[in-house]
Tab-separated table of C-alpha atoms in Angstrom:
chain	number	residue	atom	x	y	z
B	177	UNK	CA	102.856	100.798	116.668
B	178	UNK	CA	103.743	97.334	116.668
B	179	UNK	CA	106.019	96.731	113.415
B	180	UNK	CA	104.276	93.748	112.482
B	181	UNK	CA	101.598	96.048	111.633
B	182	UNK	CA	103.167	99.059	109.898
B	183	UNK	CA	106.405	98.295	108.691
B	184	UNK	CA	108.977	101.383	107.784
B	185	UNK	CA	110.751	102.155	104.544
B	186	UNK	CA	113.451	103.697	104.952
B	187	UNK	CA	115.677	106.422	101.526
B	188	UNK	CA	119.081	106.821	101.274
B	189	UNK	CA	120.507	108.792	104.193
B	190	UNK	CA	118.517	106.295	106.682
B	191	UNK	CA	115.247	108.755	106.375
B	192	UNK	CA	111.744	107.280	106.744
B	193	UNK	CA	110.207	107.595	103.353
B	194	UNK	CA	106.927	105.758	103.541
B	195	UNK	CA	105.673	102.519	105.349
B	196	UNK	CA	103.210	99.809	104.965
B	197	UNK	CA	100.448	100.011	107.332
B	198	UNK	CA	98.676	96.445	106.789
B	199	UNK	CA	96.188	96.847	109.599
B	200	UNK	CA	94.480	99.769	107.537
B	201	UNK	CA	95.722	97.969	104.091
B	202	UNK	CA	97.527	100.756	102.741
B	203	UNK	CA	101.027	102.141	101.647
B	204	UNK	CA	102.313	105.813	102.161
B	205	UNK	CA	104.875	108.021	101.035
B	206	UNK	CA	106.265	111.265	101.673
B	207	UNK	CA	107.792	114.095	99.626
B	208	UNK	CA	109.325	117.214	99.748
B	209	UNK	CA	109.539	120.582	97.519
B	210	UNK	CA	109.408	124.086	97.534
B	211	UNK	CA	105.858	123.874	96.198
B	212	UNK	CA	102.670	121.543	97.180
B	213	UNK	CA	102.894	119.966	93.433
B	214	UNK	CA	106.814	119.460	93.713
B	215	UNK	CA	106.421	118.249	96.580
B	216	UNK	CA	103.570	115.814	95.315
B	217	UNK	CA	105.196	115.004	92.749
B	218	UNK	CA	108.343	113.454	94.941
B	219	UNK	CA	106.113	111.983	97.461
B	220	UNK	CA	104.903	109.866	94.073
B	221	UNK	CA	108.199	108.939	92.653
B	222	UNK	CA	108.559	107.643	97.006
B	223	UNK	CA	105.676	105.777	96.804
B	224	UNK	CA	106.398	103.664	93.833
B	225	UNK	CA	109.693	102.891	95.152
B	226	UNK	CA	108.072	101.562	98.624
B	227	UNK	CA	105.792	99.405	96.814
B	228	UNK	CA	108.536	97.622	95.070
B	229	UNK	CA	109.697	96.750	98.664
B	230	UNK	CA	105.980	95.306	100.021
B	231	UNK	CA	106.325	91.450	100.141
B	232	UNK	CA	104.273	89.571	98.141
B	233	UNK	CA	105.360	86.130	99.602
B	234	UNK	CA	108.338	84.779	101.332
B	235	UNK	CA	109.973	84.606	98.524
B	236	UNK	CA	109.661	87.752	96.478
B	237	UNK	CA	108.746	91.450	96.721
B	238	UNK	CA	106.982	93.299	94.229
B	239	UNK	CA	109.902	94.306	92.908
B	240	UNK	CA	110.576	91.062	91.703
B	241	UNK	CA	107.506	90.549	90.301
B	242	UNK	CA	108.281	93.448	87.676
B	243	UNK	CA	111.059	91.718	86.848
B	244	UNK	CA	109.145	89.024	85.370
B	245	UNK	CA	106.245	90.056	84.013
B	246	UNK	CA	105.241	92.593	81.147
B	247	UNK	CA	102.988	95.373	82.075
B	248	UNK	CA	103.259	95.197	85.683
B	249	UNK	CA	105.270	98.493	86.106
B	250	UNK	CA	102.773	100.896	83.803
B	251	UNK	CA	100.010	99.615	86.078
B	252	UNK	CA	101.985	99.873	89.394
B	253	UNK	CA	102.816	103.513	87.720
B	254	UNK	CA	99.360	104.246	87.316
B	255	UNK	CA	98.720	102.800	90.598
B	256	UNK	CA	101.238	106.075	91.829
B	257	UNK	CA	100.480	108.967	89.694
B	258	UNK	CA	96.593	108.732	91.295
B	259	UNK	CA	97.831	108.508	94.557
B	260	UNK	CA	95.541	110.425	96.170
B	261	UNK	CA	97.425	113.295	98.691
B	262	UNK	CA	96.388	112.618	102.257
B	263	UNK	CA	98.284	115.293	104.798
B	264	UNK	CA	99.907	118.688	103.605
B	265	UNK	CA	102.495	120.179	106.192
B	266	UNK	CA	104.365	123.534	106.010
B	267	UNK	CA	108.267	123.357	106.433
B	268	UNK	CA	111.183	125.626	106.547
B	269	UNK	CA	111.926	125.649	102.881
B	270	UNK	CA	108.350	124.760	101.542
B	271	UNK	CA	105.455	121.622	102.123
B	272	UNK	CA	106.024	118.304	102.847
B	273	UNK	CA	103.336	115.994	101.346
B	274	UNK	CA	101.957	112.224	101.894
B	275	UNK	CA	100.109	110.523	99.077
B	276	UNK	CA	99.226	106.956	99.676
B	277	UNK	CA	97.524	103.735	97.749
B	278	UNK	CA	95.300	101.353	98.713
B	279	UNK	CA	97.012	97.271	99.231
B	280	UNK	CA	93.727	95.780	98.235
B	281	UNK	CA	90.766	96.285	96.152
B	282	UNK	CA	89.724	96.626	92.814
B	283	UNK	CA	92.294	99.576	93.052
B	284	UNK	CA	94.700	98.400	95.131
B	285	UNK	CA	98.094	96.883	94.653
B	286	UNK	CA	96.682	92.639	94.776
B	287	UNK	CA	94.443	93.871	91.837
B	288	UNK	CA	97.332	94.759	90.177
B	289	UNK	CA	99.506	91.802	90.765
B	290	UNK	CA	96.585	89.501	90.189
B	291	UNK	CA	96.852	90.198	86.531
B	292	UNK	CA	98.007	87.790	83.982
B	293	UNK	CA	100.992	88.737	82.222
B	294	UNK	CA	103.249	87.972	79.535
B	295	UNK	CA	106.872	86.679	80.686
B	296	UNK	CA	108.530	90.070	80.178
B	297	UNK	CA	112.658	90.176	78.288
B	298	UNK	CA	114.714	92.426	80.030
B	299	UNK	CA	118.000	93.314	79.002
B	300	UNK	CA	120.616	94.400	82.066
B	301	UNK	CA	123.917	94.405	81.424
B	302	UNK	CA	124.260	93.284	78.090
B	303	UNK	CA	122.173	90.421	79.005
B	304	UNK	CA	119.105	89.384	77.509
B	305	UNK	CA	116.930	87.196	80.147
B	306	UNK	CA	113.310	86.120	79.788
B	307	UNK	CA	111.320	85.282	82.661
B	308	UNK	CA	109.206	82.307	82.838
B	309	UNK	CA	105.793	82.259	81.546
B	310	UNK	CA	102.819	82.368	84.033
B	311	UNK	CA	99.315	83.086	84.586
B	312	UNK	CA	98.381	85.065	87.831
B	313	UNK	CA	101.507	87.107	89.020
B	314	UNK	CA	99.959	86.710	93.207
B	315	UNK	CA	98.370	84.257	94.862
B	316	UNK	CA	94.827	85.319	96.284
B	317	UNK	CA	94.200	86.808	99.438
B	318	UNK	CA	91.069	86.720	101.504
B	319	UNK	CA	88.515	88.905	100.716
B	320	UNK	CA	86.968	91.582	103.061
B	321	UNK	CA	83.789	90.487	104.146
B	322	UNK	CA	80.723	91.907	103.457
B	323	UNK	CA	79.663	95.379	104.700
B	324	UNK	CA	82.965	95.837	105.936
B	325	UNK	CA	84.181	99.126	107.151
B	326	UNK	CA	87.411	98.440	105.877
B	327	UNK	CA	90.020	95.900	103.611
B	328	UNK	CA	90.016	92.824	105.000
B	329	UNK	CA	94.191	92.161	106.924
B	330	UNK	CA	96.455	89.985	105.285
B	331	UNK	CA	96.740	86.719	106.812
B	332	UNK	CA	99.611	85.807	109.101
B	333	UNK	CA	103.093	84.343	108.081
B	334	UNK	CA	104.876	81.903	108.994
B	335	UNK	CA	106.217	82.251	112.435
B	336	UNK	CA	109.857	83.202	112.781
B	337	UNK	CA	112.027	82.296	115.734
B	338	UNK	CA	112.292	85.640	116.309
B	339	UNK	CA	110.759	87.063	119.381
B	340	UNK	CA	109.715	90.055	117.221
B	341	UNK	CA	107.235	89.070	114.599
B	342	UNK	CA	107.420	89.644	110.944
B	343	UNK	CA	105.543	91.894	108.395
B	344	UNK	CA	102.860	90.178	106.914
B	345	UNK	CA	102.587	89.282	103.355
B	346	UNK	CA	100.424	89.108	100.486
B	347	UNK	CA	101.044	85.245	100.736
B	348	UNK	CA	98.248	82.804	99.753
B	349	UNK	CA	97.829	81.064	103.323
B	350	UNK	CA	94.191	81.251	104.210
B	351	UNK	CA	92.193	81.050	107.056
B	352	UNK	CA	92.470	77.977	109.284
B	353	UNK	CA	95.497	76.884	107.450
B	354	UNK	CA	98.055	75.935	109.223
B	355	UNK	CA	101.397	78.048	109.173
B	356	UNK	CA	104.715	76.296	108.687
B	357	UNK	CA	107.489	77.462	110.381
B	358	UNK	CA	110.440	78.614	108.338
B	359	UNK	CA	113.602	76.874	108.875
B	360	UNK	CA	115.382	78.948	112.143
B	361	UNK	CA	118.911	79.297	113.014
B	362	UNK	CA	120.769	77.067	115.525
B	363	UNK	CA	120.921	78.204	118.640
B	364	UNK	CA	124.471	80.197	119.995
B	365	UNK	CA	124.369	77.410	123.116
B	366	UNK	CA	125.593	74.325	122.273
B	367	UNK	CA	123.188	71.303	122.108
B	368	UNK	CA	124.104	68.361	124.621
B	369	UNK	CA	125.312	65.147	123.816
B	370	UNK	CA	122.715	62.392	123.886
B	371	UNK	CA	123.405	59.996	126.990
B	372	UNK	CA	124.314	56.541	125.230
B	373	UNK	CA	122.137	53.614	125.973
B	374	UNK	CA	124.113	51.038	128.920
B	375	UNK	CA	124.762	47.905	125.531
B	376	UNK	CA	123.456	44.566	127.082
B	377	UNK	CA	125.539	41.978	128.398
B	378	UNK	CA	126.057	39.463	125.321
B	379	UNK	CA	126.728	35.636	126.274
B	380	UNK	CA	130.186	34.686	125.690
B	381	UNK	CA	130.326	32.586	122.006
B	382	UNK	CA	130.524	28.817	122.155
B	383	UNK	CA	133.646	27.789	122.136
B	384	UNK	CA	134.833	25.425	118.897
B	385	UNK	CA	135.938	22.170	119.573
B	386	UNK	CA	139.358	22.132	120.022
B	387	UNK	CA	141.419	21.035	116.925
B	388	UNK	CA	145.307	20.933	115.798
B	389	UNK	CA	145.955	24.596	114.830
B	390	UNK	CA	147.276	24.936	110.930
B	391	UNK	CA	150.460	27.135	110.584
B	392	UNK	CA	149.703	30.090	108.176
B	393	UNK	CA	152.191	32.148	106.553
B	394	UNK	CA	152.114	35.738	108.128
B	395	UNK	CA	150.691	38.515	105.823
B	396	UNK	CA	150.562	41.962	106.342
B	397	UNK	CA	147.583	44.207	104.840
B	398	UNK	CA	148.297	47.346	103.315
B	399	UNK	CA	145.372	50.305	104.012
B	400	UNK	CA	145.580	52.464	100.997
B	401	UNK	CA	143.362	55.644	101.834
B	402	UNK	CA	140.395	56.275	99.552
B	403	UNK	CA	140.340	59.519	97.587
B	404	UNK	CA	138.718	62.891	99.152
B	405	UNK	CA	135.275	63.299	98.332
B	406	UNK	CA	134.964	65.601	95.566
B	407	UNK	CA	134.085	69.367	97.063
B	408	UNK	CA	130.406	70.534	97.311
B	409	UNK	CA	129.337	71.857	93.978
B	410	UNK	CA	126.690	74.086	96.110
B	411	UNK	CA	129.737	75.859	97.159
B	412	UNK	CA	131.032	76.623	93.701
B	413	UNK	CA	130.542	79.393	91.039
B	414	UNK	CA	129.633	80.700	88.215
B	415	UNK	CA	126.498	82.076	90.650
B	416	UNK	CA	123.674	83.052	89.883
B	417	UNK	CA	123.161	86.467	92.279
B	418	UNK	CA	123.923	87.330	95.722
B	419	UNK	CA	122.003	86.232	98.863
B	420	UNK	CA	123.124	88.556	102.342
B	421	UNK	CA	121.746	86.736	105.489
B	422	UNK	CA	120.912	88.916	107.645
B	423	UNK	CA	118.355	86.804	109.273
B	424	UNK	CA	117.462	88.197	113.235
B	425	UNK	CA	120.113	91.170	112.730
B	426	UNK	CA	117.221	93.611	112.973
B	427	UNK	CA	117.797	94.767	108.949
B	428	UNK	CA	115.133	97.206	108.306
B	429	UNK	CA	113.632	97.530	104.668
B	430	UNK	CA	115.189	100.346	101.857
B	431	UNK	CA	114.522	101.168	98.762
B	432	UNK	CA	118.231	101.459	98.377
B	433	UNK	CA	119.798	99.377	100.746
B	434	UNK	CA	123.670	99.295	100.184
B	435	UNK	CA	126.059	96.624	100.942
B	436	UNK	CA	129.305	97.498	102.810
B	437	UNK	CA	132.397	95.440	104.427
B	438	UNK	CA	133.659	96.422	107.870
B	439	UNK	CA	136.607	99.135	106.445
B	440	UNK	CA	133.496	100.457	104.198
B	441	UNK	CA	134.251	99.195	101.389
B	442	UNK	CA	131.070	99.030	99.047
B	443	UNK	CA	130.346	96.090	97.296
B	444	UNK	CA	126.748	96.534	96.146
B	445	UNK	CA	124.055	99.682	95.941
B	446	UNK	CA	126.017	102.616	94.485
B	447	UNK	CA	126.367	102.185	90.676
B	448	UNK	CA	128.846	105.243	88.886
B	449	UNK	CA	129.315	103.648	86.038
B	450	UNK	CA	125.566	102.444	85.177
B	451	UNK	CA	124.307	102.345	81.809
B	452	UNK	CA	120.376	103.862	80.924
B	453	UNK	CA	119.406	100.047	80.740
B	454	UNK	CA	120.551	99.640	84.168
B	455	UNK	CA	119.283	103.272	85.610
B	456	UNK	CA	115.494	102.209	84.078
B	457	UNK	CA	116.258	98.606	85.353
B	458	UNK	CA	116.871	99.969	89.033
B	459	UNK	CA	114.178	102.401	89.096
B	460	UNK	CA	111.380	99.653	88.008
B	461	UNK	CA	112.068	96.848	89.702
B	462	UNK	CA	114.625	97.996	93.064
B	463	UNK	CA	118.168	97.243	93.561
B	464	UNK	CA	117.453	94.622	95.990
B	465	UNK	CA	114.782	91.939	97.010
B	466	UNK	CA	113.649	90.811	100.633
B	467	UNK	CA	113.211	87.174	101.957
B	468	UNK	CA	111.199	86.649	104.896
B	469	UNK	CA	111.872	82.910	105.168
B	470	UNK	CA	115.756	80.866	104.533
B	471	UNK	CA	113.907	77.829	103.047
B	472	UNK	CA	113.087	80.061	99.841
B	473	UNK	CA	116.858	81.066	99.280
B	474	UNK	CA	116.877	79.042	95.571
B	475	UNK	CA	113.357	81.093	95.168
B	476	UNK	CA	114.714	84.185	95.253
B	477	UNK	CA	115.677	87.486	92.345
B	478	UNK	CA	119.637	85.875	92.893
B	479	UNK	CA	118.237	82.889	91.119
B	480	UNK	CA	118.708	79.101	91.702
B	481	UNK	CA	121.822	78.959	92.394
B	482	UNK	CA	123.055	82.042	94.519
B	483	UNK	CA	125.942	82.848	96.934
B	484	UNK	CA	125.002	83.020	100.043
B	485	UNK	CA	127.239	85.422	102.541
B	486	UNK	CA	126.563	86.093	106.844
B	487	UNK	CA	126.445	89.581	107.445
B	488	UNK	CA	128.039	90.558	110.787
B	489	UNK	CA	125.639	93.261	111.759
B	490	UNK	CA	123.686	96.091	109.867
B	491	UNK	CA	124.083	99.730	110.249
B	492	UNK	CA	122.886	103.001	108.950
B	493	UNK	CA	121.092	105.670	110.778
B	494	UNK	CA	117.455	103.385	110.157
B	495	UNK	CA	119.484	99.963	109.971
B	496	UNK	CA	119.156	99.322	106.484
B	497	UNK	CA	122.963	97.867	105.278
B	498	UNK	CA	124.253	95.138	105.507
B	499	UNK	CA	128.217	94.978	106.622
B	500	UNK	CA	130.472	91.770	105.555
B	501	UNK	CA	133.575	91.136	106.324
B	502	UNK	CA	136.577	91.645	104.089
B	503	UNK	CA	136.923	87.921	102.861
B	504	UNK	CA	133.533	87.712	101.890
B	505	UNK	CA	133.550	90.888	100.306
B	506	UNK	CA	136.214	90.194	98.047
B	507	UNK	CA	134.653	86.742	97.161
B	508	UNK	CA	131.456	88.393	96.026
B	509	UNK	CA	133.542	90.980	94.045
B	510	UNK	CA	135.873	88.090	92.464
B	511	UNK	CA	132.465	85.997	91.298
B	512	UNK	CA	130.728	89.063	90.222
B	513	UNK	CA	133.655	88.973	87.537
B	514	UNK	CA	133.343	86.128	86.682
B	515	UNK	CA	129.303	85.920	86.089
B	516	UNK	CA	127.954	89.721	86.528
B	517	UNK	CA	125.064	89.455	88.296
B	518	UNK	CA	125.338	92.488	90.530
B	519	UNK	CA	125.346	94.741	87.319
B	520	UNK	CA	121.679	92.705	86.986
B	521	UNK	CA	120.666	93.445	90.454
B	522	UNK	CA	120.121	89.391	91.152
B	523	UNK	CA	120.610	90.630	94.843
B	524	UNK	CA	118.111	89.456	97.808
B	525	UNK	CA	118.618	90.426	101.686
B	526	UNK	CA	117.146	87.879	104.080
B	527	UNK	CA	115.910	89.474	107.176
């Protein structure tokens, strides 16, 4: 099915765990156990952890929205726990089950981000940060038209350069309006030079009448260079999060998606020494945000004022990291010193 459509989540070891179907307007997870109720029960804790990954705009995921708001994860919890279960399977060591919730609806997921919360203070490493306060937490979507059979579809992004289209979001474009692009990548081929216009003949100048020419003392001017301009303070810390481009590399979407350099050295998504702040931090909101379009960088969970690093490819048996090279690896990991934000998970992949 086309991936525009129903988009795959992808776990840990590169394992489909759920997907997005937004034809049908629901999300599904999967679990497994040695009973049908252990088995429920992980296919739950899967579920919540895909919806934290469904894009809300280009911008944000839902995981971000938890981030910001008060009340947002009990609801998306409840949202979970009465996941209905949908397909039972036998397997070798017990059942395998899929539970799934609805994306729209009085039920569904919009209802729940349509909500108007309190700005919600989190505290992640050591850090107290309050988000800004705000009324609805989504924009409004479309509403299925009467007597129909099922939820109305999301309307379209943006278009991407990208011969492959995007997954939709719950965005607020509506129909008949018209879809801005998002800003694209320059093309590998070199652009050609513009021909220069042929200048027009100019008349020669009138000459001055002739006159006794004045003997001048000869002087000699002195060029003194001007000072370098000073260096681009977008380019300079203390930063705000962490920004991967992985625009057009194919990244699919995880609910732990790790960050890597080419020798494998990990710079983001495993976390040994994490405190119980940061364990409840990652499981409500995610580890990492997505952004669907480059113009929304500054919009981003890495805050205003992020660095932004190239990936050089993405790997993983589903294609969920994101590998760096070395220098850039070590940059992140000398700023991170400096201002901490990957113990806060202020981390966004653009894809």
């Amino acid at each position: 099915q086309d991936a525009g459509v129903r988009e795959e989540i992808v776990g840990a070891q590169g394992q489909t765990v759920g997907f997005v179907d937004w034809t049908e307007g629901r999300v599904s997870a999967w679990g497994e156990g040695t009973t049908e109720p252990e088995a429920a029960e992980r296919a739950r804790t899967n579920l919540y952890q895909v919806l934290l990954v469904v894009t809300v705009d280009e911008a944000t995921c839902v995981g971000d929205r938890v981030r910001l708001h008060q009340g947002l994860a009990d609801d998306l919890r409840a949202l979970t726990e009465g996941a209905p279960t949908t397909k039972v399977y036998p397997t070798a060591t017990g059942r395998r089950v899929y539970v799934e919730a609805p994306l729209f609806g009085p039920k569904g997921l919009q209802a729940a981000l349509m909500q108007p919360r309190e700005p919600r203070v989190v505290e992640v490493a050591g850090v107290a940060e309050t988000s800004p306060a705000t009324g609805a937490v989504a924009p409004t979507l479309p509403r299925p038209p009467a007597g129909a059979a099922g939820p109305a579809k999301p309307s379209a992004p943006s278009p991407r350069p990208s011969p492959a289209l995007p997954p939709p979001s719950l965005s607020s474009l509506k129909p008949g309006a018209p879809a801005t692009a998002p800003a694209s990548r320059p093309s590998a081929e070199p652009a050609r030079r513009p021909t220069p216009p042929t200048p027009e003949p100019t008349k020669p100048a009138a000459k001055p009448p002739a006159s006794k020419p004045e003997t001048k003392p000869t002087t000699v001017a002195l060029v003194i260079p001007s000072a370098p301009p000073p260096p681009d303070a977008s380019a300079q810390g203390p930063y705000t999060g962490l920004v991967v481009d992985a625009w057009e590399l194919g990244l699919k979407r995880s609910i732990c998606a790790l960050v890597l350099t080419e020798s494998g050295k990990m710079i983001y998504g495993r976390f040994p020494d994490m405190t119980p702040a940061q364990l409840r931090h990652a499981g409500e909101v995610g580890i990492v945000g997505y952004l669907m379009d480059p113009a929304m960088i500054g919009d981003s969970r890495a805050g205003k004022h992020p660095l932004v690093v190239r990936a050089l490819r993405v790997e993983g048996s589903n294609q969920g990291n994101a590998i760096l090279a070395e220098a850039d690896g070590e940059r992140i990991l000398a700023e991170d010193r400096k201002a901490k934000f990957l113990g806060k998970m202020n981390v966004a992949l653009l894809k």
